[in-house]
Amino acid sequence: MRVTANYSDITRLVAASVQHALDAYLDVLGLREDDRPDDEPPSPGFRI
């Protein structure tokens, strides 16, 4: 089976990956604006 992806698919995948990594990095640094309710635990994200 052959899998094909066009430029737009690849661009969306890369953009989503970069956004996820940046959000996780800012979470670790504590710089991201926190829009979660106070009683909700933080997401696991990446561990350093």
XYZ file of N, CA and C in Angstrom:
144
model
N 0.844 -1.187 0.000
C 0.000 0.000 0.000
C 0.886 1.246 0.000
N 0.525 2.174 -0.828
C 1.312 3.400 -0.946
C 0.573 4.550 -0.275
N 1.297 5.291 0.528
C 0.710 6.439 1.211
C 1.235 7.701 0.548
N 0.330 8.577 0.185
C 0.750 9.832 -0.430
C 0.251 10.998 0.410
N 1.031 12.044 0.414
C 0.643 13.262 1.121
C 1.067 14.446 0.266
N 0.204 15.423 0.165
C 0.577 16.598 -0.607
C 1.226 17.643 0.305
N 1.677 18.699 -0.303
C 2.393 19.743 0.434
C 1.543 20.326 1.559
N 0.252 20.500 1.310
C -0.642 21.082 2.314
C -0.774 20.171 3.535
N -0.886 18.861 3.297
C -0.974 17.907 4.414
C 0.278 17.964 5.276
N 1.425 17.973 4.632
C 2.697 17.998 5.358
C 2.833 19.303 6.135
N 2.450 20.416 5.521
C 2.532 21.717 6.183
C 1.657 21.751 7.433
N 0.425 21.230 7.319
C -0.467 21.193 8.483
C 0.099 20.320 9.594
N 0.683 19.181 9.222
C 1.255 18.278 10.217
C 2.427 18.933 10.938
N 3.307 19.581 10.184
C 4.460 20.256 10.785
C 3.997 21.401 11.678
N 3.033 22.188 11.213
C 2.538 23.313 12.013
C 1.913 22.824 13.316
N 1.142 21.753 13.259
C 0.522 21.216 14.474
C 1.585 20.681 15.428
N 2.612 20.032 14.886
C 3.684 19.494 15.729
C 4.461 20.611 16.408
N 4.762 21.659 15.668
C 5.490 22.797 16.227
C 4.644 23.484 17.291
N 3.355 23.660 17.033
C 2.468 24.302 18.004
C 2.389 23.485 19.288
N 2.283 22.165 19.151
C 2.207 21.302 20.331
C 3.499 21.373 21.138
N 4.632 21.328 20.437
C 5.922 21.384 21.132
C 6.105 22.731 21.828
N 5.711 23.814 21.176
C 5.844 25.143 21.771
C 4.943 25.283 22.998
N 3.705 24.801 22.902
C 2.799 24.852 24.057
C 3.373 24.078 25.236
N 3.914 22.895 24.963
C 4.481 22.083 26.040
C 5.698 22.772 26.651
N 6.541 23.381 25.810
C 7.735 24.075 26.297
C 7.351 25.269 27.178
N 6.369 26.041 26.736
C 5.921 27.184 27.529
C 5.251 26.725 28.819
N 4.568 25.573 28.775
C 3.997 25.000 29.998
C 5.093 24.700 31.004
N 6.175 24.096 30.533
C 7.290 23.735 31.417
C 7.898 24.990 32.032
N 8.033 26.038 31.229
C 8.620 27.284 31.726
C 7.621 28.106 32.534
N 6.356 27.769 32.437
C 5.322 28.510 33.151
C 4.993 29.837 32.498
N 5.249 29.963 31.205
C 5.023 31.235 30.513
C 3.702 31.287 29.758
N 3.085 30.143 29.539
C 1.850 30.131 28.770
C 0.704 30.626 29.634
N -0.203 31.379 29.027
C -1.381 31.837 29.757
C -2.217 30.623 30.123
N -2.604 30.544 31.364
C -3.340 29.387 31.852
C -4.835 29.654 31.766
N -5.510 28.927 30.868
C -6.951 29.124 30.708
C -7.747 27.976 31.326
N -7.076 27.124 32.103
C -7.769 26.021 32.766
C -8.397 26.517 34.063
N -9.515 25.921 34.461
C -10.071 26.261 35.777
C -9.100 25.866 36.880
N -9.210 26.514 38.024
C -8.268 26.266 39.121
C -8.302 24.833 39.634
N -9.455 24.174 39.532
C -9.550 22.817 40.074
C -9.128 21.735 39.078
N -8.778 22.129 37.854
C -8.349 21.146 36.859
C -6.832 20.994 36.925
N -6.330 19.759 37.008
C -4.876 19.574 37.076
C -4.220 19.936 35.746
N -2.966 20.320 35.754
C -2.276 20.644 34.506
C -2.111 19.399 33.640
N -2.024 19.620 32.334
C -1.819 18.486 31.431
C -0.404 17.945 31.609
N -0.202 16.646 31.359
C 1.125 16.065 31.584
C 2.214 16.687 30.707
N 1.951 16.904 29.417
C 2.937 17.527 28.531
C 4.254 16.785 28.516
N 5.320 17.494 28.259
C 6.650 16.903 28.227
C 7.316 17.066 29.578
N 8.113 16.108 29.943
C 8.877 16.177 31.190
C 10.339 16.420 30.855
N 10.992 17.285 31.608
C 12.420 17.544 31.392
C 13.186 16.948 32.549
